[in-house]
């Protein structure tokens, strides 16, 4: 009898079964070049569907932001950022020539607020703005002009004007009641009114759109704004002629181009091309938004640690990891943070000491072997790499739609996953290279636009306010 030994391609110092298990996971999480192409083609199809009619999977929402910033915008504007880990309130002093200064304060959004009544959430936001203005800025007097605010609200909102928009659905763990189907700008404006706060919600801004505008303030040729943080999404300039679902009445300004908020996290909810594993299905099943945002659930910071957690538990249950022992932290949903993947991926010590500390001290696994730690590191690597390759499909889809292949192209990206996960940019470029060739991939610049959405929201509030003033004068 011949015994074939499993090839130890991932160089795990473990048993034959452990090596086999890792080889299996490597395949499950692999996105081949061919699959990259299939997904990207499907992406373009879904984008076009979204541009053609309402109610498509990738919603392709017109943002009512049409101009490009010149960099010469000036003035004081407020910005709010809701939809990430914290609520941020900022005041930007735009100084022109792409220059600005900022004051900001962060406020914690409790789980209670995320899942309670929307009125309470809006009241909390208004209180936070009040606190910020009292502590950091000066409030306008009764005869002075109101402060103009750009409201970064990073959930799918169907906009009907720059400052009007109805929430389609919650994502990223929010589920406040009395919000879906309502105008989120009006709800917040009401809370300001109750407190006699002289603040006007001048614009609703998606964070992708804010990121795009903020980077375009310095580099007008920026083509896309992408978020790779708690969630994932993107926006880009589309020709209004291509937004076929729009009648002429809906484009009163008659602009040639407009920023479209793609809401790409919802891509392929029909499960036609995404390489979903059993771990993805578990994450989905236990989430607050079942069967929605499947693309986002394979890519963004909120979920990557959770995918790895499920993969670890599965191996523990087969006695292939940690000698079959888990820990109360690891057994709990969200018990394994995506930030650990970054730390583990960065761990270059021979004995994987950093990884040992995370697993044993932070997570509470009784003891780990070198093989255990190598396996966890590999799982993180597979899941991180897959996230980068899938997001590259979205970017590649936009480049195809926007005729950007082979051209110089700046993609402005905000989010901790892109900022901190080792070599995320390299992985993105590699995937784009497989799609369009190395030369074309090298013409793309991935630019970190840290917390760009705030500045973008301030710029958009300024543009909206100017437009409004012009209309009033006419
Ligand atoms: P937000 O999207 O909420 O505005 P971030 O861009 O900071 O904020 O993204 C937060 C998400 O990024 C969280 O889901 C978190 O798990 C993840 N994250 C935080 N730190 C890191 C890190 N060092 N490496 C990878 N992911 C991280
Ligand atoms: Mg953010």
Short mmCIF file of C-alpha atoms and ligand atoms in Angstrom, two decimals:
data_model
loop_
_atom_site.label_atom_id
_atom_site.label_comp_id
_atom_site.label_asym_id
_atom_site.label_seq_id
_atom_site.Cartn_x
_atom_site.Cartn_y
_atom_site.Cartn_z
CA UNK A 1 0.00 0.00 0.00
CA UNK A 2 1.36 3.45 -0.83
CA UNK A 3 0.65 6.24 1.61
CA UNK A 4 0.53 9.64 -0.05
CA UNK A 5 1.65 12.37 2.26
CA UNK A 6 -0.26 15.62 2.18
CA UNK A 7 1.87 18.38 0.70
CA UNK A 8 2.73 20.86 3.39
CA UNK A 9 2.52 23.95 1.16
CA UNK A 10 1.71 26.24 4.07
CA UNK A 11 4.57 24.90 6.19
CA UNK A 12 2.61 24.03 9.29
CA UNK A 13 4.58 22.20 12.00
CA UNK A 14 1.55 20.06 12.71
CA UNK A 15 -0.01 16.67 12.15
CA UNK A 16 -1.08 15.33 8.78
CA UNK A 17 -4.71 16.16 9.70
CA UNK A 18 -3.85 19.72 10.61
CA UNK A 19 -1.96 20.20 7.35
CA UNK A 20 -4.91 18.76 5.45
CA UNK A 21 -7.33 21.07 7.25
CA UNK A 22 -5.29 24.15 6.38
CA UNK A 23 -4.93 23.07 2.75
CA UNK A 24 -8.70 22.68 2.65
CA UNK A 25 -9.32 26.14 4.09
CA UNK A 26 -6.81 27.63 1.68
CA UNK A 27 -8.89 26.29 -1.18
CA UNK A 28 -12.21 27.31 0.34
CA UNK A 29 -11.08 30.90 0.78
CA UNK A 30 -9.26 31.10 -2.55
CA UNK A 31 -10.61 33.39 -5.26
CA UNK A 32 -8.99 32.24 -8.51
CA UNK A 33 -8.15 34.63 -11.33
CA UNK A 34 -11.01 33.13 -13.31
CA UNK A 35 -13.40 33.76 -10.42
CA UNK A 36 -12.12 37.34 -10.14
CA UNK A 37 -13.15 37.84 -13.77
CA UNK A 38 -16.56 36.27 -13.31
CA UNK A 39 -17.26 38.43 -10.26
CA UNK A 40 -16.05 41.62 -11.94
CA UNK A 41 -18.20 40.98 -15.02
CA UNK A 42 -21.20 40.36 -12.79
CA UNK A 43 -20.37 43.57 -10.96
CA UNK A 44 -20.60 45.60 -14.15
CA UNK A 45 -23.91 43.93 -14.98
CA UNK A 46 -25.35 44.73 -11.56
CA UNK A 47 -24.08 48.32 -11.73
CA UNK A 48 -25.86 48.80 -15.03
CA UNK A 49 -29.04 47.28 -13.66
CA UNK A 50 -28.85 49.69 -10.73
CA UNK A 51 -28.40 52.63 -13.10
CA UNK A 52 -31.31 51.46 -15.26
CA UNK A 53 -33.99 50.93 -12.64
CA UNK A 54 -34.92 51.36 -8.99
CA UNK A 55 -34.87 48.40 -6.64
CA UNK A 56 -31.78 46.68 -8.09
CA UNK A 57 -29.39 44.75 -5.83
CA UNK A 58 -26.59 47.30 -6.20
CA UNK A 59 -28.73 50.38 -5.66
CA UNK A 60 -26.54 52.98 -7.50
CA UNK A 61 -28.05 55.94 -5.67
CA UNK A 62 -27.58 59.42 -7.21
CA UNK A 63 -26.05 61.61 -4.48
CA UNK A 64 -27.09 65.01 -5.87
CA UNK A 65 -23.44 65.97 -5.68
CA UNK A 66 -22.47 67.00 -9.16
CA UNK A 67 -19.64 69.51 -9.19
CA UNK A 68 -16.00 68.77 -8.52
CA UNK A 69 -14.36 70.77 -5.75
CA UNK A 70 -11.84 73.31 -6.98
CA UNK A 71 -9.77 73.40 -3.79
CA UNK A 72 -10.59 77.09 -3.41
CA UNK A 73 -13.62 76.55 -1.18
CA UNK A 74 -13.49 78.66 2.01
CA UNK A 75 -15.54 79.10 5.20
CA UNK A 76 -16.57 77.38 8.43
CA UNK A 77 -18.75 74.29 8.12
CA UNK A 78 -19.89 71.55 10.48
CA UNK A 79 -19.75 67.85 9.71
CA UNK A 80 -21.31 64.88 11.47
CA UNK A 81 -20.30 61.29 10.92
CA UNK A 82 -22.75 58.57 11.88
CA UNK A 83 -22.43 54.99 10.77
CA UNK A 84 -19.08 53.86 11.99
CA UNK A 85 -17.79 52.88 15.36
CA UNK A 86 -18.14 56.38 16.84
CA UNK A 87 -20.21 59.45 16.25
CA UNK A 88 -17.89 62.26 15.18
CA UNK A 89 -18.71 65.94 15.26
CA UNK A 90 -16.30 68.26 13.45
CA UNK A 91 -15.94 71.87 12.49
CA UNK A 92 -13.86 72.52 9.39
CA UNK A 93 -12.33 75.84 8.54
CA UNK A 94 -11.79 75.61 4.78
CA UNK A 95 -8.94 77.90 3.83
CA UNK A 96 -8.71 77.29 0.09
CA UNK A 97 -5.88 75.75 -1.96
CA UNK A 98 -6.83 72.36 -0.52
CA UNK A 99 -5.97 73.60 2.99
CA UNK A 100 -8.15 73.41 6.10
CA UNK A 101 -8.07 73.09 9.86
CA UNK A 102 -10.40 70.99 11.95
CA UNK A 103 -11.72 70.66 15.48
CA UNK A 104 -13.41 67.42 16.35
CA UNK A 105 -14.91 65.38 19.14
CA UNK A 106 -15.95 61.73 19.24
CA UNK A 107 -19.01 60.38 21.04
CA UNK A 108 -19.79 56.75 21.78
CA UNK A 109 -22.97 55.27 20.30
CA UNK A 110 -24.15 52.61 22.71
CA UNK A 111 -25.74 49.40 21.53
CA UNK A 112 -28.94 50.61 23.17
CA UNK A 113 -28.99 53.68 20.93
CA UNK A 114 -28.20 51.58 17.85
CA UNK A 115 -31.23 49.38 18.42
CA UNK A 116 -33.68 51.73 20.20
CA UNK A 117 -36.01 54.43 18.91
CA UNK A 118 -34.61 56.66 16.13
CA UNK A 119 -35.88 59.76 17.98
CA UNK A 120 -33.61 58.94 20.92
CA UNK A 121 -30.67 58.47 18.56
CA UNK A 122 -31.35 61.85 16.89
CA UNK A 123 -31.74 63.54 20.28
CA UNK A 124 -28.41 62.07 21.34
CA UNK A 125 -26.77 63.34 18.15
CA UNK A 126 -28.24 66.82 18.71
CA UNK A 127 -26.99 66.78 22.32
CA UNK A 128 -23.53 65.80 21.05
CA UNK A 129 -23.50 68.68 18.55
CA UNK A 130 -24.62 71.02 21.34
CA UNK A 131 -21.81 69.80 23.62
CA UNK A 132 -19.27 70.17 20.82
CA UNK A 133 -20.36 73.71 19.96
CA UNK A 134 -20.37 74.74 23.61
CA UNK A 135 -16.94 73.27 24.33
CA UNK A 136 -15.07 73.96 21.09
CA UNK A 137 -16.75 76.59 18.95
CA UNK A 138 -18.91 79.65 19.17
CA UNK A 139 -22.66 79.37 18.54
CA UNK A 140 -24.13 82.01 16.22
CA UNK A 141 -26.31 84.62 17.92
CA UNK A 142 -30.05 85.01 17.20
CA UNK A 143 -29.47 87.44 14.33
CA UNK A 144 -26.55 85.63 12.79
CA UNK A 145 -26.65 83.07 10.01
CA UNK A 146 -27.19 79.44 11.00
CA UNK A 147 -24.30 77.02 10.90
CA UNK A 148 -24.39 74.74 7.86
CA UNK A 149 -23.88 71.06 8.51
CA UNK A 150 -23.00 68.13 6.24
CA UNK A 151 -24.52 64.96 7.69
CA UNK A 152 -22.48 61.90 6.86
CA UNK A 153 -25.01 59.14 7.24
CA UNK A 154 -23.42 55.95 6.03
CA UNK A 155 -26.39 53.72 5.38
CA UNK A 156 -28.41 53.16 2.21
CA UNK A 157 -30.47 56.34 1.80
CA UNK A 158 -32.60 57.06 -1.26
CA UNK A 159 -31.98 60.74 -1.82
CA UNK A 160 -34.45 63.05 -3.51
CA UNK A 161 -32.38 66.19 -3.02
CA UNK A 162 -29.01 67.08 -1.56
CA UNK A 163 -30.61 67.50 1.88
CA UNK A 164 -33.48 65.03 1.61
CA UNK A 165 -33.34 61.25 1.76
CA UNK A 166 -35.22 58.27 3.08
CA UNK A 167 -33.49 55.38 4.86
CA UNK A 168 -33.86 52.17 2.85
CA UNK A 169 -32.52 49.75 5.42
CA UNK A 170 -30.04 49.56 8.28
CA UNK A 171 -26.65 47.83 7.97
CA UNK A 172 -23.56 47.25 10.17
CA UNK A 173 -25.43 46.33 13.35
CA UNK A 174 -27.77 49.35 13.55
CA UNK A 175 -31.49 48.60 13.76
CA UNK A 176 -33.21 51.63 15.34
CA UNK A 177 -36.97 51.62 15.08
CA UNK A 178 -39.05 54.36 13.38
CA UNK A 179 -36.29 55.13 10.91
CA UNK A 180 -36.65 52.96 7.78
CA UNK A 181 -38.79 54.84 5.26
CA UNK A 182 -38.26 58.20 7.01
CA UNK A 183 -36.25 61.24 5.98
CA UNK A 184 -33.10 61.15 8.11
CA UNK A 185 -32.27 64.84 7.60
CA UNK A 186 -35.71 65.97 8.75
CA UNK A 187 -35.55 63.71 11.81
CA UNK A 188 -32.23 65.24 12.86
CA UNK A 189 -33.40 68.78 12.04
CA UNK A 190 -36.36 68.24 14.40
CA UNK A 191 -34.00 67.32 17.24
CA UNK A 192 -31.94 70.47 16.55
CA UNK A 193 -35.13 72.55 16.58
CA UNK A 194 -36.26 71.17 19.94
CA UNK A 195 -32.96 72.39 21.40
CA UNK A 196 -32.99 75.77 19.62
CA UNK A 197 -29.69 74.84 17.98
CA UNK A 198 -28.94 77.22 15.07
CA UNK A 199 -27.76 74.41 12.82
CA UNK A 200 -29.10 73.61 9.35
CA UNK A 201 -28.72 70.13 7.84
CA UNK A 202 -27.53 71.35 4.44
CA UNK A 203 -26.63 67.99 2.96
CA UNK A 204 -26.93 64.26 3.56
CA UNK A 205 -23.63 62.71 2.62
CA UNK A 206 -22.70 59.10 2.25
CA UNK A 207 -19.20 58.45 3.63
CA UNK A 208 -17.98 57.15 0.27
CA UNK A 209 -19.11 60.37 -1.38
CA UNK A 210 -17.48 62.42 1.38
CA UNK A 211 -14.23 60.50 0.97
CA UNK A 212 -14.26 61.07 -2.78
CA UNK A 213 -14.91 64.81 -2.37
CA UNK A 214 -12.33 65.24 0.38
CA UNK A 215 -9.58 63.72 -1.73
CA UNK A 216 -10.76 65.58 -4.82
CA UNK A 217 -10.35 68.83 -2.81
CA UNK A 218 -6.57 68.25 -3.17
CA UNK A 219 -6.53 65.99 -6.25
CA UNK A 220 -9.42 66.84 -8.60
CA UNK A 221 -8.66 63.81 -10.79
CA UNK A 222 -9.74 61.39 -8.00
CA UNK A 223 -12.07 58.84 -9.60
CA UNK A 224 -13.52 56.84 -6.73
CA UNK A 225 -14.17 56.98 -2.99
CA UNK A 226 -14.08 53.62 -1.23
CA UNK A 227 -14.72 52.61 2.37
CA UNK A 228 -12.96 49.60 3.84
CA UNK A 229 -13.83 50.01 7.53
CA UNK A 230 -16.67 48.67 9.64
CA UNK A 231 -18.52 48.20 6.36
CA UNK A 232 -17.60 48.56 2.70
CA UNK A 233 -19.03 50.69 -0.08
CA UNK A 234 -17.93 52.97 -2.94
CA UNK A 235 -18.88 55.95 -5.05
CA UNK A 236 -17.68 57.43 -8.35
CA UNK A 237 -18.61 60.06 -10.95
CA UNK A 238 -21.12 58.71 -13.47
CA UNK A 239 -22.39 60.45 -16.61
CA UNK A 240 -25.97 61.51 -15.95
CA UNK A 241 -26.89 60.19 -19.41
CA UNK A 242 -26.05 56.71 -18.10
CA UNK A 243 -28.41 57.05 -15.12
CA UNK A 244 -31.34 55.77 -17.14
CA UNK A 245 -33.70 55.39 -14.18
CA UNK A 246 -33.74 59.17 -13.92
CA UNK A 247 -36.28 61.25 -15.74
CA UNK A 248 -35.31 64.79 -16.73
CA UNK A 249 -37.31 66.31 -13.87
CA UNK A 250 -34.98 64.59 -11.48
CA UNK A 251 -31.96 66.36 -12.88
CA UNK A 252 -33.18 69.95 -12.73
CA UNK A 253 -29.68 71.38 -12.79
CA UNK A 254 -29.02 69.47 -16.02
CA UNK A 255 -25.54 68.44 -14.92
CA UNK A 256 -23.43 66.12 -17.09
CA UNK A 257 -22.08 64.02 -14.27
CA UNK A 258 -23.04 63.10 -10.76
CA UNK A 259 -21.50 61.12 -7.92
CA UNK A 260 -23.29 57.80 -7.52
CA UNK A 261 -23.34 56.05 -4.14
CA UNK A 262 -23.17 52.44 -5.23
CA UNK A 263 -24.12 50.65 -1.99
CA UNK A 264 -21.93 47.84 -3.25
CA UNK A 265 -22.13 45.91 0.03
CA UNK A 266 -25.37 44.42 -1.30
CA UNK A 267 -23.68 43.00 -4.41
CA UNK A 268 -24.76 39.46 -5.33
CA UNK A 269 -27.31 38.93 -2.59
CA UNK A 270 -28.74 36.40 -5.08
CA UNK A 271 -25.58 34.36 -4.43
CA UNK A 272 -24.68 33.80 -8.05
CA UNK A 273 -20.94 34.39 -8.07
CA UNK A 274 -19.66 35.01 -4.53
CA UNK A 275 -17.58 32.09 -3.23
CA UNK A 276 -19.46 31.74 0.07
CA UNK A 277 -18.13 29.23 2.58
CA UNK A 278 -19.92 27.61 5.51
CA UNK A 279 -18.23 30.21 7.75
CA UNK A 280 -19.74 33.04 5.73
CA UNK A 281 -23.12 31.38 6.05
CA UNK A 282 -22.72 31.25 9.82
CA UNK A 283 -21.78 34.93 10.01
CA UNK A 284 -24.79 35.75 7.86
CA UNK A 285 -27.22 33.63 9.82
CA UNK A 286 -26.25 35.25 13.13
CA UNK A 287 -26.26 38.82 11.81
CA UNK A 288 -28.89 41.49 12.39
CA UNK A 289 -29.45 41.80 8.63
CA UNK A 290 -29.94 38.22 7.44
CA UNK A 291 -29.25 37.58 3.73
CA UNK A 292 -28.37 41.22 3.15
CA UNK A 293 -24.95 42.78 2.49
CA UNK A 294 -23.29 39.44 1.67
CA UNK A 295 -20.42 41.12 -0.21
CA UNK A 296 -19.83 43.43 2.77
CA UNK A 297 -19.91 40.44 5.13
CA UNK A 298 -17.00 38.85 3.21
CA UNK A 299 -14.93 42.01 3.09
CA UNK A 300 -15.27 44.53 5.88
CA UNK A 301 -13.72 45.01 9.30
CA UNK A 302 -16.88 44.18 11.20
CA UNK A 303 -16.88 40.62 9.87
CA UNK A 304 -13.38 39.32 9.05
CA UNK A 305 -12.50 38.40 12.63
CA UNK A 306 -15.88 36.75 12.97
CA UNK A 307 -15.29 34.59 9.86
CA UNK A 308 -11.95 33.46 11.29
CA UNK A 309 -13.62 32.78 14.65
CA UNK A 310 -16.08 30.41 13.00
CA UNK A 311 -13.25 28.69 11.11
CA UNK A 312 -11.32 28.26 14.39
CA UNK A 313 -14.34 26.87 16.26
CA UNK A 314 -14.88 24.36 13.48
CA UNK A 315 -11.29 23.10 13.82
CA UNK A 316 -11.52 23.07 17.62
CA UNK A 317 -14.60 20.87 17.39
CA UNK A 318 -12.57 18.40 15.33
CA UNK A 319 -9.70 18.45 17.84
CA UNK A 320 -7.48 19.96 15.16
CA UNK A 321 -6.81 23.23 17.02
CA UNK A 322 -5.93 24.17 20.62
CA UNK A 323 -6.20 20.51 21.61
CA UNK A 324 -9.97 20.82 21.25
CA UNK A 325 -10.28 23.60 23.82
CA UNK A 326 -12.00 26.92 23.21
CA UNK A 327 -12.61 29.84 25.60
CA UNK A 328 -15.69 31.80 26.69
CA UNK A 329 -14.47 34.81 24.66
CA UNK A 330 -13.90 32.78 21.50
CA UNK A 331 -17.27 31.07 21.87
CA UNK A 332 -19.09 34.37 21.78
CA UNK A 333 -20.23 36.20 18.64
CA UNK A 334 -17.74 39.01 17.78
CA UNK A 335 -15.27 37.48 20.25
CA UNK A 336 -12.37 37.66 17.79
CA UNK A 337 -11.67 41.16 16.52
CA UNK A 338 -10.44 41.95 13.03
CA UNK A 339 -7.66 44.05 14.58
CA UNK A 340 -6.17 40.77 15.94
CA UNK A 341 -5.78 39.57 12.35
CA UNK A 342 -3.61 42.60 11.66
CA UNK A 343 -1.48 41.97 14.74
CA UNK A 344 -1.13 38.26 13.93
CA UNK A 345 -0.33 38.92 10.29
CA UNK A 346 2.39 41.32 11.43
CA UNK A 347 3.87 38.80 13.86
CA UNK A 348 7.21 37.81 12.30
CA UNK A 349 8.74 36.16 15.39
CA UNK A 350 9.88 32.60 14.87
CA UNK A 351 7.76 31.31 17.72
CA UNK A 352 4.79 33.57 16.91
CA UNK A 353 4.97 35.16 20.38
CA UNK A 354 2.58 38.01 19.59
CA UNK A 355 0.01 35.50 18.32
CA UNK A 356 0.51 33.40 21.46
CA UNK A 357 -0.20 36.43 23.62
CA UNK A 358 -3.40 37.30 21.75
CA UNK A 359 -4.71 33.74 21.80
CA UNK A 360 -3.73 32.86 25.36
CA UNK A 361 -3.83 36.16 27.25
CA UNK A 362 -6.46 38.16 25.38
CA UNK A 363 -8.75 35.38 24.15
CA UNK A 364 -8.13 32.99 27.02
CA UNK A 365 -7.24 29.79 25.14
CA UNK A 366 -5.62 27.58 27.84
CA UNK A 367 -2.56 26.74 25.74
CA UNK A 368 -1.43 26.81 22.14
CA UNK A 369 1.23 24.98 20.16
CA UNK A 370 3.33 26.52 17.41
CA UNK A 371 1.20 24.59 14.89
CA UNK A 372 -1.98 26.11 16.38
CA UNK A 373 -0.56 29.60 16.03
CA UNK A 374 0.65 28.96 12.48
CA UNK A 375 -2.79 27.72 11.55
CA UNK A 376 -4.56 30.77 13.01
CA UNK A 377 -2.12 33.02 11.17
CA UNK A 378 -2.84 31.19 7.93
CA UNK A 379 -6.61 31.48 8.39
CA UNK A 380 -6.27 35.22 8.93
CA UNK A 381 -4.12 35.49 5.84
CA UNK A 382 -6.65 33.59 3.68
CA UNK A 383 -9.57 35.70 4.88
CA UNK A 384 -7.69 39.02 4.54
CA UNK A 385 -6.46 38.13 1.08
CA UNK A 386 -9.94 37.11 -0.03
CA UNK A 387 -11.34 40.42 1.27
CA UNK A 388 -8.80 42.37 -0.77
CA UNK A 389 -9.42 40.33 -3.92
CA UNK A 390 -13.19 40.68 -3.67
CA UNK A 391 -12.99 44.43 -3.12
CA UNK A 392 -10.67 44.64 -6.14
CA UNK A 393 -13.51 43.15 -8.21
CA UNK A 394 -15.71 46.08 -7.19
CA UNK A 395 -13.00 48.59 -8.05
CA UNK A 396 -12.30 46.76 -11.32
CA UNK A 397 -16.02 46.87 -12.16
CA UNK A 398 -16.10 50.64 -11.70
CA UNK A 399 -12.93 51.02 -13.78
CA UNK A 400 -14.58 49.05 -16.59
CA UNK A 401 -17.80 51.05 -16.42
CA UNK A 402 -15.88 54.32 -16.18
CA UNK A 403 -13.39 53.55 -19.00
CA UNK A 404 -10.45 53.86 -16.65
CA UNK A 405 -8.52 50.74 -17.59
CA UNK A 406 -5.00 51.64 -18.65
CA UNK A 407 -5.42 55.22 -17.48
CA UNK A 408 -3.97 57.03 -14.48
CA UNK A 409 -6.59 56.66 -11.78
CA UNK A 410 -6.75 57.69 -8.11
CA UNK A 411 -8.90 55.63 -5.75
CA UNK A 412 -9.35 57.40 -2.39
CA UNK A 413 -9.87 54.87 0.40
CA UNK A 414 -10.87 55.36 4.03
CA UNK A 415 -11.14 52.73 6.74
CA UNK A 416 -9.07 50.88 9.29
CA UNK A 417 -8.95 47.69 7.25
CA UNK A 418 -7.18 49.42 4.37
CA UNK A 419 -5.09 51.55 6.69
CA UNK A 420 -3.84 48.85 9.04
CA UNK A 421 -4.15 45.39 7.51
CA UNK A 422 -0.66 44.51 6.24
CA UNK A 423 -0.19 44.89 2.49
CA UNK A 424 -3.89 45.35 1.68
CA UNK A 425 -2.82 47.69 -1.10
CA UNK A 426 -0.41 45.10 -2.53
CA UNK A 427 -3.16 42.49 -2.54
CA UNK A 428 -5.56 44.89 -4.29
CA UNK A 429 -2.97 45.71 -6.93
CA UNK A 430 -2.14 42.04 -7.48
CA UNK A 431 -5.81 41.25 -8.11
CA UNK A 432 -6.25 44.22 -10.47
CA UNK A 433 -3.10 42.99 -12.27
CA UNK A 434 -4.72 39.59 -12.78
CA UNK A 435 -7.82 41.30 -14.14
CA UNK A 436 -6.32 43.97 -16.40
CA UNK A 437 -2.59 43.28 -16.64
CA UNK A 438 0.24 44.60 -14.50
CA UNK A 439 0.79 47.76 -16.50
CA UNK A 440 -2.82 48.88 -16.07
CA UNK A 441 -2.78 47.93 -12.38
CA UNK A 442 0.33 50.03 -11.81
CA UNK A 443 -1.44 53.11 -13.12
CA UNK A 444 -3.90 52.97 -10.24
CA UNK A 445 -3.04 54.92 -7.10
CA UNK A 446 -4.68 53.73 -3.90
CA UNK A 447 -4.65 56.76 -1.62
CA UNK A 448 -5.44 56.67 2.08
CA UNK A 449 -8.00 59.38 2.81
CA UNK A 450 -8.19 58.99 6.57
CA UNK A 451 -11.52 60.17 8.01
CA UNK A 452 -12.04 61.92 4.69
CA UNK A 453 -15.79 61.80 4.87
CA UNK A 454 -15.90 64.63 7.45
CA UNK A 455 -14.01 67.08 5.25
CA UNK A 456 -16.02 65.87 2.26
CA UNK A 457 -19.28 66.49 4.13
CA UNK A 458 -18.15 70.02 5.02
CA UNK A 459 -17.29 70.74 1.38
CA UNK A 460 -20.63 69.33 0.20
CA UNK A 461 -22.49 71.41 2.84
CA UNK A 462 -20.75 74.46 1.44
CA UNK A 463 -21.65 73.57 -2.15
CA UNK A 464 -25.27 72.90 -1.17
CA UNK A 465 -25.55 76.15 0.77
CA UNK A 466 -24.14 78.15 -2.15
CA UNK A 467 -26.56 76.50 -4.56
CA UNK A 468 -29.45 77.31 -2.25
CA UNK A 469 -28.38 80.95 -1.95
CA UNK A 470 -28.10 81.24 -5.73
CA UNK A 471 -31.58 79.75 -6.18
CA UNK A 472 -33.00 82.21 -3.66
CA UNK A 473 -31.44 85.13 -5.51
CA UNK A 474 -32.91 84.05 -8.86
P1 LIG B 1 -15.61 53.19 10.66
O1 LIG B 1 -15.77 52.36 9.46
O2 LIG B 1 -16.42 52.70 11.77
O3 LIG B 1 -15.71 54.65 10.39
P2 LIG B 1 -12.88 52.34 10.85
O4 LIG B 1 -12.51 52.73 9.49
O5 LIG B 1 -11.91 52.61 11.94
O6 LIG B 1 -14.19 53.02 11.31
O7 LIG B 1 -13.21 50.81 10.82
C1 LIG B 1 -13.53 50.11 11.96
C2 LIG B 1 -13.44 48.63 11.65
O8 LIG B 1 -12.10 48.31 11.34
C3 LIG B 1 -13.85 47.75 12.79
O9 LIG B 1 -14.77 46.80 12.29
C4 LIG B 1 -12.61 47.06 13.23
O10 LIG B 1 -12.81 45.69 13.45
C5 LIG B 1 -11.67 47.21 12.08
N1 LIG B 1 -10.31 47.47 12.55
C6 LIG B 1 -9.93 48.28 13.56
N2 LIG B 1 -8.60 48.25 13.74
C7 LIG B 1 -8.13 47.41 12.80
C8 LIG B 1 -6.83 46.94 12.46
N3 LIG B 1 -5.75 47.32 13.13
N4 LIG B 1 -6.73 46.08 11.44
C9 LIG B 1 -7.82 45.67 10.75
N5 LIG B 1 -9.05 46.05 11.03
C10 LIG B 1 -9.22 46.92 12.04
MG1 LIG B 2 -15.07 55.92 8.93
#
